[in-house]
XYZ file of N, CA and C in Angstrom:
825
model
N 112.729 -27.143 124.844
C 113.371 -27.838 125.955
C 114.831 -27.399 126.067
N 115.379 -27.419 127.265
C 116.765 -27.037 127.506
C 117.713 -27.980 126.766
N 118.727 -27.387 126.072
C 119.748 -28.212 125.444
C 120.582 -28.874 126.529
N 121.084 -30.046 126.209
C 121.923 -30.719 127.201
C 123.032 -31.505 126.518
N 124.054 -31.773 127.294
C 125.220 -32.494 126.807
C 125.471 -33.680 127.738
N 125.741 -34.845 127.155
C 125.996 -36.044 127.946
C 127.476 -36.406 127.907
N 127.972 -36.940 129.017
C 129.361 -37.410 129.012
C 129.430 -38.810 128.392
N 130.644 -39.255 128.120
C 130.825 -40.547 127.443
C 130.270 -41.700 128.267
N 130.426 -41.611 129.592
C 129.939 -42.710 130.427
C 128.422 -42.845 130.340
N 127.724 -41.729 130.386
C 126.264 -41.780 130.309
C 125.811 -42.332 128.958
N 126.458 -41.870 127.887
C 126.083 -42.390 126.557
C 126.327 -43.898 126.489
N 127.401 -44.364 127.106
C 127.706 -45.803 127.114
C 126.633 -46.577 127.873
N 126.208 -46.034 129.017
C 125.201 -46.739 129.813
C 123.852 -46.775 129.094
N 123.526 -45.700 128.389
C 122.270 -45.706 127.619
C 122.343 -46.769 126.525
N 123.493 -46.860 125.865
C 123.679 -47.864 124.819
C 123.585 -49.276 125.391
N 124.039 -49.441 126.632
C 123.976 -50.763 127.283
C 122.558 -51.087 127.770
N 121.648 -50.120 127.589
C 120.236 -50.274 128.014
C 120.130 -50.490 129.522
N 120.973 -49.793 130.255
C 120.829 -49.852 131.706
C 119.499 -49.213 132.116
N 118.913 -49.793 133.159
C 117.614 -49.301 133.614
C 116.457 -49.926 132.863
N 116.764 -50.832 131.954
C 115.706 -51.502 131.185
C 115.522 -52.933 131.708
N 114.396 -53.533 131.376
C 114.120 -54.911 131.746
C 113.380 -55.030 133.061
N 113.108 -56.263 133.425
C 112.415 -56.534 134.689
C 112.869 -57.894 135.202
N 112.568 -58.145 136.484
C 112.920 -59.435 137.079
C 114.387 -59.755 136.909
N 114.662 -60.971 136.453
C 116.037 -61.430 136.295
C 116.790 -60.645 135.226
N 116.073 -60.041 134.291
C 116.707 -59.374 133.150
C 116.925 -57.870 133.353
N 116.575 -57.336 134.529
C 116.752 -55.903 134.754
C 118.234 -55.552 134.910
N 118.611 -54.409 134.350
C 119.990 -53.925 134.484
C 119.958 -52.565 135.199
N 120.503 -52.474 136.417
C 120.456 -51.191 137.142
C 121.275 -50.115 136.449
N 120.833 -48.863 136.615
C 121.547 -47.743 136.011
C 122.940 -47.601 136.616
N 123.037 -47.749 137.915
C 124.322 -47.673 138.625
C 124.642 -49.031 139.234
N 125.900 -49.428 139.198
C 126.321 -50.636 139.894
C 127.396 -50.250 140.914
N 127.724 -51.171 141.801
C 128.727 -50.863 142.821
C 130.088 -50.600 142.195
N 130.312 -51.101 140.985
C 131.603 -50.893 140.317
C 131.727 -49.492 139.734
N 130.619 -48.794 139.621
C 130.633 -47.469 138.981
C 130.979 -46.345 139.944
N 131.015 -46.646 141.242
C 131.248 -45.603 142.237
C 132.550 -45.862 142.977
N 133.190 -44.802 143.464
C 134.400 -45.007 144.273
C 134.076 -45.863 145.481
N 134.999 -46.758 145.833
C 134.764 -47.654 146.957
C 134.583 -46.877 148.250
N 133.423 -47.049 148.877
C 133.144 -46.389 150.146
C 133.011 -47.408 151.277
N 133.167 -48.685 150.939
C 133.115 -49.733 151.950
C 131.728 -50.058 152.440
N 130.691 -49.383 151.930
C 129.340 -49.640 152.415
C 128.396 -50.071 151.305
N 128.909 -50.429 150.156
C 128.056 -50.908 149.081
C 127.952 -52.436 149.176
N 126.904 -52.973 148.556
C 126.631 -54.403 148.690
C 126.153 -54.971 147.357
N 126.624 -56.163 147.033
C 126.087 -56.949 145.920
C 125.433 -58.171 146.541
N 124.121 -58.293 146.412
C 123.414 -59.405 147.051
C 122.533 -60.111 146.030
N 122.460 -61.427 146.176
C 121.607 -62.227 145.304
C 120.162 -62.095 145.753
N 119.277 -61.711 144.874
C 117.867 -61.583 145.220
C 117.151 -62.911 145.085
N 116.538 -63.359 146.167
C 115.776 -64.607 146.092
C 114.540 -64.423 145.223
N 113.984 -63.211 145.225
C 112.777 -62.938 144.448
C 113.085 -62.853 142.960
N 114.113 -62.098 142.596
C 114.408 -61.843 141.183
C 115.396 -62.824 140.578
N 116.137 -63.529 141.434
C 117.174 -64.464 140.970
C 118.274 -63.744 140.180
N 118.623 -62.535 140.628
C 119.752 -61.810 140.032
C 120.472 -61.046 141.131
N 121.655 -60.536 140.802
C 122.435 -59.774 141.771
C 121.949 -58.328 141.827
N 121.659 -57.856 143.020
C 121.222 -56.473 143.215
C 122.414 -55.627 143.667
N 122.434 -54.364 143.206
C 123.519 -53.445 143.534
C 122.985 -52.380 144.494
N 123.439 -52.445 145.739
C 122.940 -51.570 146.793
C 124.100 -50.719 147.293
N 123.900 -49.421 147.361
C 125.007 -48.487 147.529
C 125.218 -48.021 148.965
N 124.470 -48.552 149.913
C 124.647 -48.166 151.318
C 124.019 -49.223 152.213
N 124.333 -49.167 153.487
C 123.704 -50.076 154.447
C 122.196 -49.839 154.516
N 121.794 -48.581 154.390
C 120.355 -48.296 154.435
C 119.638 -48.884 153.226
N 120.282 -48.841 152.062
C 119.655 -49.461 150.888
C 119.546 -50.974 151.086
N 120.572 -51.576 151.702
C 120.496 -53.009 151.982
C 119.330 -53.306 152.926
N 119.178 -52.505 153.969
C 118.076 -52.716 154.915
C 116.724 -52.596 154.206
N 116.592 -51.572 153.374
C 115.327 -51.398 152.645
C 115.080 -52.569 151.704
N 116.134 -53.039 151.060
C 115.995 -54.178 150.144
C 115.494 -55.418 150.886
N 116.081 -55.705 152.051
C 115.661 -56.888 152.816
C 114.198 -56.795 153.222
N 113.767 -55.592 153.610
C 112.360 -55.397 153.978
C 111.447 -55.610 152.774
N 111.860 -55.095 151.625
C 111.041 -55.250 150.420
C 110.964 -56.717 149.997
N 112.096 -57.392 150.033
C 112.101 -58.785 149.581
C 111.296 -59.684 150.505
N 111.230 -59.334 151.780
C 110.472 -60.145 152.735
C 108.969 -59.940 152.568
N 108.566 -58.821 151.977
C 107.139 -58.515 151.804
C 106.545 -59.407 150.714
N 105.592 -60.296 151.062
C 105.069 -61.241 150.063
C 104.302 -60.569 148.924
N 103.907 -59.304 149.109
C 103.163 -58.610 148.047
C 104.087 -58.058 146.956
N 105.376 -57.965 147.237
C 106.330 -57.412 146.267
C 106.663 -58.482 145.222
N 106.509 -58.148 143.949
C 106.743 -59.120 142.874
C 107.978 -58.801 142.039
N 108.512 -57.581 142.148
C 109.752 -57.247 141.432
C 110.415 -56.055 142.141
N 111.736 -56.075 142.146
C 112.514 -54.991 142.758
C 113.563 -54.537 141.753
N 113.487 -53.261 141.344
C 114.504 -52.707 140.442
C 115.208 -51.560 141.170
N 116.481 -51.751 141.444
C 117.242 -50.741 142.171
C 117.976 -49.823 141.189
N 118.335 -48.614 141.667
C 119.066 -47.621 140.853
C 118.345 -47.427 139.520
N 117.098 -47.043 139.608
C 116.225 -46.935 138.424
C 116.357 -45.528 137.821
N 116.754 -45.414 136.557
C 116.962 -44.094 135.950
C 115.654 -43.383 135.606
N 115.651 -42.075 135.782
C 114.499 -41.266 135.401
C 114.719 -40.746 133.974
N 113.670 -40.654 133.210
C 113.779 -40.211 131.812
C 114.292 -38.763 131.779
N 115.435 -38.594 131.149
C 116.125 -37.308 131.206
C 115.287 -36.157 130.639
N 114.616 -36.401 129.519
C 113.824 -35.330 128.915
C 112.741 -34.842 129.875
N 112.214 -35.752 130.672
C 111.156 -35.378 131.623
C 111.714 -34.592 132.807
N 112.853 -35.049 133.360
C 113.399 -34.325 134.524
C 113.901 -32.937 134.119
N 114.362 -32.769 132.876
C 114.785 -31.446 132.416
C 113.598 -30.478 132.373
N 112.468 -30.976 131.865
C 111.264 -30.144 131.812
C 110.812 -29.773 133.219
N 110.804 -30.760 134.100
C 110.370 -30.511 135.477
C 111.302 -29.521 136.181
N 112.595 -29.649 135.919
C 113.551 -28.720 136.542
C 113.284 -27.290 136.079
N 112.992 -27.144 134.802
C 112.714 -25.801 134.266
C 111.432 -25.247 134.868
N 110.409 -26.080 134.968
C 109.125 -25.645 135.544
C 109.284 -25.224 137.001
N 110.094 -25.990 137.744
C 110.244 -25.720 139.179
C 111.362 -24.728 139.471
N 112.038 -24.279 138.425
C 113.176 -23.360 138.602
C 114.225 -23.960 139.532
N 114.495 -25.248 139.282
C 115.518 -25.972 140.048
C 116.628 -26.381 139.082
N 117.863 -26.159 139.449
C 118.999 -26.517 138.600
C 119.075 -28.038 138.454
N 119.093 -28.517 137.206
C 119.164 -29.966 136.969
C 120.564 -30.471 137.305
N 120.706 -31.675 137.863
C 122.041 -32.204 138.173
C 122.933 -32.281 136.939
N 124.167 -31.815 137.092
C 125.162 -31.924 136.034
C 126.550 -31.948 136.659
N 127.486 -32.496 135.913
C 128.875 -32.550 136.364
C 129.761 -32.100 135.214
N 130.577 -31.104 135.440
C 131.507 -30.627 134.416
C 130.808 -30.175 133.146
N 129.623 -29.619 133.291
C 128.897 -29.148 132.123
C 128.088 -30.220 131.412
N 128.151 -31.443 131.905
C 127.385 -32.542 131.299
C 126.181 -32.880 132.175
N 125.021 -32.966 131.560
C 123.788 -33.268 132.280
C 123.822 -34.710 132.805
N 123.377 -34.899 134.046
C 123.385 -36.224 134.661
C 121.971 -36.810 134.698
N 121.890 -38.109 134.480
C 120.610 -38.814 134.597
C 120.319 -39.045 136.075
N 119.148 -38.663 136.528
C 118.757 -38.889 137.918
C 118.249 -40.332 138.077
N 118.270 -40.808 139.301
C 117.784 -42.173 139.533
C 117.058 -42.250 140.867
N 116.181 -43.237 140.955
C 115.464 -43.545 142.197
C 116.014 -44.850 142.744
N 116.185 -44.930 144.067
C 116.835 -46.097 144.655
C 116.103 -47.397 144.348
N 114.770 -47.396 144.476
C 114.006 -48.617 144.216
C 112.709 -48.285 143.475
N 112.418 -49.056 142.461
C 111.084 -49.069 141.853
C 110.593 -50.503 141.977
N 109.459 -50.682 142.643
C 108.979 -52.038 142.929
C 107.586 -52.233 142.366
N 107.277 -53.483 142.053
C 105.930 -53.880 141.648
C 105.296 -54.621 142.814
N 104.026 -54.359 143.031
C 103.284 -54.954 144.143
C 102.003 -55.575 143.614
N 101.698 -56.747 144.130
C 100.431 -57.387 143.772
C 99.973 -58.223 144.958
N 99.040 -57.702 145.721
C 98.518 -58.408 146.896
C 97.186 -59.051 146.542
N 96.945 -60.293 147.006
C 95.691 -60.987 146.670
C 94.446 -60.183 147.013
N 94.487 -59.454 148.128
C 93.307 -58.700 148.545
C 93.403 -57.221 148.172
N 94.430 -56.854 147.398
C 94.632 -55.457 147.058
C 93.911 -55.040 145.794
N 94.173 -53.820 145.330
C 93.477 -53.291 144.152
C 94.027 -53.788 142.827
N 95.018 -54.680 142.826
C 95.651 -55.144 141.597
C 97.088 -54.683 141.540
N 97.801 -55.057 140.469
C 99.217 -54.710 140.375
C 99.424 -53.207 140.471
N 100.442 -52.821 141.244
C 100.779 -51.420 141.423
C 102.287 -51.244 141.351
N 102.713 -50.019 141.093
C 104.138 -49.685 141.070
C 104.398 -48.622 142.130
N 105.559 -48.698 142.747
C 105.918 -47.768 143.806
C 107.395 -47.394 143.664
N 107.699 -46.113 143.896
C 109.088 -45.640 143.847
C 109.530 -45.239 145.246
N 110.768 -45.620 145.606
C 111.270 -45.370 146.961
C 112.680 -44.790 146.892
N 112.883 -43.667 147.586
C 114.222 -43.102 147.720
C 114.664 -43.242 149.169
N 115.878 -43.681 149.380
C 116.400 -43.906 150.721
C 117.461 -42.849 151.009
N 117.283 -42.123 152.101
C 118.235 -41.081 152.483
C 118.428 -41.064 153.993
N 119.642 -40.774 154.423
C 119.861 -40.520 155.845
C 119.186 -39.202 156.200
N 118.572 -39.149 157.369
C 117.854 -37.928 157.747
C 118.785 -36.723 157.790
N 120.059 -36.954 158.089
C 121.014 -35.841 158.126
C 121.203 -35.217 156.738
N 121.019 -36.024 155.677
C 121.165 -35.499 154.309
C 120.087 -34.457 153.991
N 118.971 -34.536 154.688
C 117.847 -33.645 154.386
C 118.083 -32.222 154.884
N 119.203 -32.023 155.572
C 119.564 -30.665 155.993
C 120.244 -29.909 154.861
N 120.617 -30.613 153.802
C 121.301 -29.995 152.663
C 120.256 -29.476 151.665
N 120.183 -28.168 151.435
C 119.162 -27.616 150.529
C 119.220 -28.194 149.112
N 120.424 -28.467 148.624
C 120.543 -29.009 147.269
C 119.965 -30.429 147.186
N 120.202 -31.219 148.235
C 119.621 -32.567 148.276
C 118.097 -32.486 148.251
N 117.554 -31.552 149.009
C 116.096 -31.391 149.057
C 115.556 -30.972 147.689
N 116.293 -30.122 146.984
C 115.866 -29.715 145.635
C 115.773 -30.914 144.702
N 116.786 -31.760 144.732
C 116.788 -32.924 143.839
C 115.680 -33.913 144.216
N 115.423 -34.035 145.509
C 114.316 -34.897 145.939
C 112.983 -34.344 145.444
N 112.870 -33.032 145.419
C 111.629 -32.426 144.940
C 111.438 -32.725 143.443
N 112.534 -32.673 142.681
C 112.427 -33.041 141.263
C 111.972 -34.483 141.116
N 112.547 -35.347 141.924
C 112.195 -36.773 141.865
C 110.726 -36.981 142.240
N 110.297 -36.289 143.289
C 108.890 -36.415 143.708
C 107.951 -35.977 142.601
N 108.276 -34.845 141.968
C 107.416 -34.355 140.883
C 107.418 -35.317 139.695
N 108.549 -35.962 139.454
C 108.644 -36.910 138.338
C 107.647 -38.061 138.522
N 107.677 -38.663 139.705
C 106.798 -39.818 139.928
C 105.342 -39.401 140.066
N 105.140 -38.192 140.581
C 103.765 -37.695 140.636
C 103.190 -37.580 139.225
N 103.991 -37.060 138.294
C 103.520 -36.923 136.911
C 103.302 -38.281 136.257
N 104.054 -39.289 136.707
C 103.871 -40.656 136.179
C 102.729 -41.381 136.892
N 102.140 -40.711 137.880
C 101.064 -41.308 138.689
C 101.538 -42.570 139.410
N 102.765 -42.504 139.889
C 103.346 -43.589 140.683
C 103.601 -43.044 142.093
N 103.199 -43.784 143.104
C 103.423 -43.350 144.491
C 104.921 -43.318 144.779
N 105.366 -42.219 145.398
C 106.794 -42.049 145.721
C 106.942 -41.853 147.221
N 107.921 -42.550 147.787
C 108.130 -42.467 149.235
C 109.602 -42.178 149.521
N 109.818 -41.314 150.497
C 111.163 -41.041 151.007
C 111.318 -41.785 152.324
N 112.329 -42.633 152.410
C 112.558 -43.450 153.605
C 113.881 -43.044 154.237
N 113.864 -42.777 155.526
C 115.096 -42.508 156.278
C 115.294 -43.633 157.296
N 116.374 -43.548 158.032
C 116.648 -44.573 159.041
C 115.554 -44.621 160.106
N 114.778 -43.547 160.216
C 113.723 -43.507 161.227
C 112.563 -44.441 160.890
N 112.433 -44.802 159.614
C 111.350 -45.714 159.217
C 111.831 -47.168 159.103
N 113.106 -47.416 159.352
C 113.641 -48.770 159.196
C 113.761 -49.429 160.577
N 112.969 -50.475 160.855
C 113.010 -51.135 162.169
C 114.269 -52.001 162.306
N 115.138 -51.629 163.224
C 116.441 -52.298 163.331
C 116.319 -53.777 163.678
N 115.434 -54.093 164.633
C 115.316 -55.502 165.044
C 114.842 -56.362 163.877
N 113.860 -55.864 163.137
C 113.353 -56.615 161.984
C 114.464 -56.826 160.953
N 115.217 -55.776 160.676
C 116.291 -55.897 159.691
C 117.365 -56.875 160.176
N 117.701 -56.821 161.465
C 118.678 -57.774 161.999
C 118.200 -59.207 161.794
N 116.919 -59.449 162.056
C 116.366 -60.789 161.849
C 116.407 -61.178 160.374
N 116.086 -60.222 159.505
C 116.061 -60.529 158.073
C 117.463 -60.806 157.531
N 118.469 -60.107 158.068
C 119.851 -60.386 157.644
C 120.218 -61.826 158.001
N 119.797 -62.256 159.183
C 120.094 -63.620 159.617
C 119.371 -64.640 158.737
N 118.105 -64.371 158.434
C 117.340 -65.301 157.606
C 117.852 -65.304 156.168
N 118.280 -64.132 155.687
C 118.812 -64.076 154.318
C 120.036 -64.985 154.203
N 120.930 -64.909 155.201
C 122.128 -65.753 155.185
C 121.746 -67.230 155.239
N 120.749 -67.558 156.050
C 120.312 -68.954 156.163
C 119.773 -69.464 154.832
N 119.084 -68.607 154.117
C 118.518 -69.006 152.820
C 119.625 -69.243 151.798
N 120.666 -68.408 151.852
C 121.764 -68.544 150.891
C 122.543 -69.819 151.152
N 122.804 -70.095 152.435
C 123.680 -71.209 152.774
C 122.927 -72.511 153.005
N 121.605 -72.452 153.017
C 120.817 -73.611 153.410
C 120.771 -74.701 152.355
N 120.171 -75.819 152.755
C 119.985 -76.940 151.840
C 118.794 -76.651 150.928
N 118.506 -77.587 150.020
C 117.411 -77.363 149.078
C 116.085 -77.307 149.824
N 115.116 -76.539 149.310
C 113.813 -76.470 149.976
C 113.172 -77.835 150.180
N 113.333 -78.737 149.229
C 112.701 -80.046 149.349
C 113.261 -80.817 150.542
N 114.593 -80.782 150.712
C 115.220 -81.459 151.856
C 114.725 -80.836 153.162
N 114.656 -79.527 153.185
C 114.228 -78.844 154.409
C 112.762 -79.132 154.724
N 111.917 -79.107 153.710
C 110.494 -79.406 153.951
C 110.324 -80.829 154.489
N 111.119 -81.767 153.970
C 111.015 -83.152 154.441
C 111.417 -83.290 155.904
N 112.286 -82.393 156.371
C 112.748 -82.470 157.763
C 111.819 -81.742 158.728
N 110.840 -81.031 158.202
C 109.997 -80.176 159.030
C 109.319 -80.906 160.191
N 108.728 -82.105 160.000
C 108.054 -82.770 161.139
C 108.970 -82.995 162.331
N 110.227 -83.340 162.078
C 111.177 -83.565 163.176
C 111.385 -82.293 163.982
N 111.576 -81.187 163.293
C 111.848 -79.918 163.974
C 110.608 -79.391 164.680
N 109.474 -79.580 164.051
C 108.229 -79.125 164.655
C 107.953 -79.886 165.954
N 108.214 -81.189 165.936
C 107.983 -82.003 167.138
C 108.877 -81.533 168.290
N 110.123 -81.231 167.988
C 111.053 -80.776 169.036
C 110.664 -79.402 169.567
N 110.199 -78.525 168.699
C 109.757 -77.201 169.143
C 108.549 -77.323 170.072
N 107.601 -78.167 169.683
C 106.390 -78.332 170.486
C 106.692 -78.984 171.832
N 107.717 -79.847 171.876
C 108.054 -80.547 173.117
C 108.838 -79.670 174.093
N 109.384 -78.543 173.588
C 110.219 -77.679 174.446
C 109.814 -76.212 174.286
N 108.573 -75.870 174.605
C 108.054 -74.524 174.279
C 108.771 -73.381 174.972
N 109.434 -73.639 176.093
C 110.083 -72.548 176.827
C 111.590 -72.464 176.568
N 112.089 -73.332 175.712
C 113.532 -73.368 175.439
C 113.895 -72.402 174.329
N 115.099 -71.787 174.448
C 115.627 -70.937 173.388
C 115.990 -71.821 172.190
N 116.031 -71.219 171.012
C 116.249 -72.003 169.798
C 117.597 -72.725 169.774
N 118.689 -72.088 170.246
C 119.957 -72.852 170.263
C 119.864 -74.116 171.116
N 119.070 -74.050 172.213
C 118.923 -75.229 173.069
C 118.153 -76.327 172.337
N 117.099 -75.938 171.614
C 116.329 -76.917 170.848
C 117.216 -77.534 169.761
N 117.984 -76.675 169.098
C 118.869 -77.178 168.042
C 119.874 -78.171 168.592
N 120.417 -77.883 169.786
C 121.404 -78.778 170.381
C 120.771 -80.130 170.708
N 119.526 -80.120 171.208
C 118.833 -81.377 171.518
C 118.648 -82.219 170.267
N 118.284 -81.559 169.157
C 118.089 -82.299 167.902
C 119.428 -82.842 167.392
N 120.470 -82.008 167.472
C 121.802 -82.471 167.044
C 122.190 -83.738 167.796
N 121.967 -83.720 169.117
C 122.360 -84.877 169.937
C 121.490 -86.096 169.633
N 120.190 -85.860 169.416
C 119.276 -86.991 169.178
C 119.562 -87.690 167.865
N 120.003 -86.921 166.859
C 120.196 -87.502 165.518
C 121.673 -87.552 165.121
N 122.567 -87.380 166.114
C 124.019 -87.459 165.873
C 124.440 -86.538 164.731
N 123.956 -85.311 164.762
C 124.312 -84.314 163.748
C 125.498 -83.489 164.217
N 126.212 -82.910 163.280
C 127.282 -81.996 163.632
C 126.697 -80.833 164.448
N 127.398 -80.376 165.495
C 126.869 -79.262 166.299
C 126.528 -78.061 165.419
N 125.345 -77.517 165.612
C 124.908 -76.345 164.849
C 124.057 -76.667 163.630
N 124.033 -77.952 163.244
C 123.273 -78.332 162.042
C 121.782 -78.046 162.205
N 121.219 -78.482 163.328
C 119.774 -78.325 163.525
C 119.374 -76.848 163.612
N 120.184 -76.040 164.291
C 119.851 -74.616 164.400
C 119.890 -73.955 163.018
N 120.865 -74.338 162.204
C 120.940 -73.792 160.842
C 119.704 -74.172 160.028
N 119.214 -75.409 160.211
C 118.018 -75.840 159.472
C 116.774 -75.117 159.989
N 116.727 -74.871 161.292
C 115.596 -74.102 161.824
C 115.552 -72.707 161.193
N 116.720 -72.074 161.097
C 116.775 -70.751 160.468
C 116.344 -70.832 159.007
N 116.812 -71.878 158.327
C 116.469 -72.016 156.901
C 114.966 -72.235 156.715
N 114.356 -73.021 157.606
C 112.906 -73.239 157.520
C 112.139 -71.941 157.773
N 112.681 -71.097 158.646
C 112.052 -69.788 158.867
C 112.244 -68.885 157.647
N 113.419 -68.971 157.040
C 113.660 -68.163 155.844
C 112.726 -68.556 154.708
N 112.356 -69.841 154.672
C 111.402 -70.318 153.660
C 109.959 -70.016 154.042
N 109.752 -69.500 155.263
C 108.433 -69.211 155.821
C 107.645 -70.465 156.168
N 108.316 -71.628 156.182
C 107.643 -72.848 156.635
C 107.371 -72.741 158.129
N 108.324 -72.151 158.846
C 108.134 -71.820 160.264
C 108.066 -70.306 160.364
N 107.123 -69.801 161.121
C 106.919 -68.353 161.197
C 107.030 -67.876 162.643
N 107.311 -66.599 162.784
C 107.363 -65.980 164.108
C 107.167 -64.483 163.940
N 106.958 -63.818 165.068
C 106.826 -62.365 165.062
C 108.196 -61.764 164.758
N 108.360 -61.234 163.548
C 109.661 -60.783 163.073
C 110.188 -59.596 163.874
N 109.330 -58.988 164.708
C 109.781 -57.843 165.518
C 110.429 -58.276 166.835
N 110.404 -59.589 167.132
C 111.054 -60.089 168.350
C 112.532 -60.345 168.048
N 113.454 -59.806 168.877
C 114.872 -60.085 168.638
C 115.151 -61.582 168.601
N 115.972 -61.977 167.641
C 116.245 -63.404 167.434
C 116.709 -64.084 168.718
N 117.586 -63.440 169.477
C 118.145 -64.092 170.673
C 117.147 -64.157 171.826
N 115.953 -63.600 171.649
C 114.932 -63.701 172.696
C 113.828 -64.701 172.351
N 113.906 -65.266 171.160
C 112.865 -66.211 170.739
C 112.952 -67.510 171.532
N 111.783 -68.071 171.882
C 111.725 -69.421 172.457
C 110.887 -70.277 171.512
N 110.966 -71.581 171.709
C 110.301 -72.513 170.790
C 108.807 -72.221 170.671
N 108.190 -71.802 171.781
C 106.756 -71.532 171.746
C 106.373 -70.346 170.874
N 107.349 -69.526 170.501
C 107.067 -68.384 169.604
C 106.972 -68.809 168.145
N 107.384 -70.039 167.848
C 107.477 -70.497 166.461
C 106.206 -71.256 166.073
N 105.659 -70.902 164.924
C 104.461 -71.562 164.406
C 104.758 -72.150 163.027
N 104.000 -73.175 162.669
C 104.141 -73.712 161.315
C 103.168 -72.971 160.397
N 103.571 -72.752 159.154
C 102.726 -72.037 158.214
C 101.387 -72.765 158.048
N 100.331 -72.006 157.811
C 98.984 -72.594 157.785
C 98.818 -73.609 156.655
N 99.311 -73.276 155.458
C 99.137 -74.179 154.316
C 100.508 -74.587 153.781
N 101.089 -75.609 154.414
C 102.430 -76.041 154.031
C 102.436 -76.649 152.629
N 101.345 -77.284 152.236
C 101.280 -77.900 150.898
C 101.388 -76.842 149.807
N 100.680 -75.742 150.000
C 100.724 -74.653 149.021
C 102.118 -74.031 148.968
N 102.752 -73.887 150.145
C 104.100 -73.302 150.186
C 105.090 -74.198 149.452
N 105.015 -75.496 149.711
C 105.925 -76.437 149.030
C 105.724 -76.369 147.517
N 104.485 -76.287 147.113
C 104.187 -76.247 145.674
C 104.763 -74.987 145.025
N 104.712 -73.866 145.759
C 105.220 -72.620 145.188
C 106.727 -72.680 144.987
N 107.439 -73.299 145.932
C 108.893 -73.426 145.770
C 109.230 -74.430 144.675
N 108.457 -75.528 144.621
C 108.718 -76.522 143.578
C 108.529 -75.915 142.187
N 107.544 -75.029 142.060
C 107.264 -74.406 140.760
C 108.373 -73.465 140.329
N 109.131 -72.944 141.296
C 110.204 -71.985 140.983
C 111.569 -72.633 140.839
N 111.642 -73.959 140.986
C 112.942 -74.643 140.847
C 113.393 -74.655 139.398
C-alpha cells in the first residue's frame, strides 16, 4: 500500500473518534468551526437525531431538510469520513491522485450517510449521498474525487448518490424550512395535540380561506395574540398531525388543502414515547 503522512489536525480528529457513533452520539468528521467562514454553513438541531448537525452549504441544508422529513430515514450522519486505507488502495487502482495538502494525505468524506427502514421495504438499508453544485462537475479534479468516492461505496455495497441543485425541489424545501422553524419554536407536542380539534373545526368551516385568514379568525374567537393560531397551525403541520401536499407553495394553501393524519392516536403515542 502507498505510504502516507498525516497532518496534526487529522491525527487529532482520529483521536477524537470523529466520524464514529450513531444517532445522538455521532461526531461528524468536519464541523462548521473547522472551515474558514464562508457565510453559508449551518448548525441545525436535528429533530430525528436530537443533536446538532454541521452543514457546510445551503445545498447541504436543503438536502438535510428533505432527508429529515422522509419518515423512512432513521439516522443521518453528515460529513462522514471514508476509511483512508481503502481510499488509498482505490486511488492506486484507478490511477487517480489521492487528496493531499502540503504533502499530507487527507481523509475523504461523504456529505451524508443515512439509515433507512421503511415498513413495506426490504429492511434496514444504508445510503451515501454527496451534494455538489452542478457547476462543480465541470472541474476534472472534482470529478476524479467523486469517482473515488463512488468506487468506495460500491465496494462497501452501499448505494451512493450524487445530488445537485437540479434534484432539489425549491418549493418543497421552502415549505420544510418554514415547518422546521415552527417545530423549533413551537409549544410541546402534547399541548398542540390537545388544541387540534379547535383548529380542525376552523379549517373545515372555511375551506376556501388562506391559512393566515383562518389563523386570524381563531385568534379573534379565542382572544389570542395576533399570529398565535397561525403559528400553531404550522407547528401541527410540522408534527404531521395536519398534512398537505408539500409541493404546493405555502402562500397558496387554503384550508381545504389541509387534512388530519389518518391515525392521530398512533402519532401522539410516537411523540410521547420520544419525550
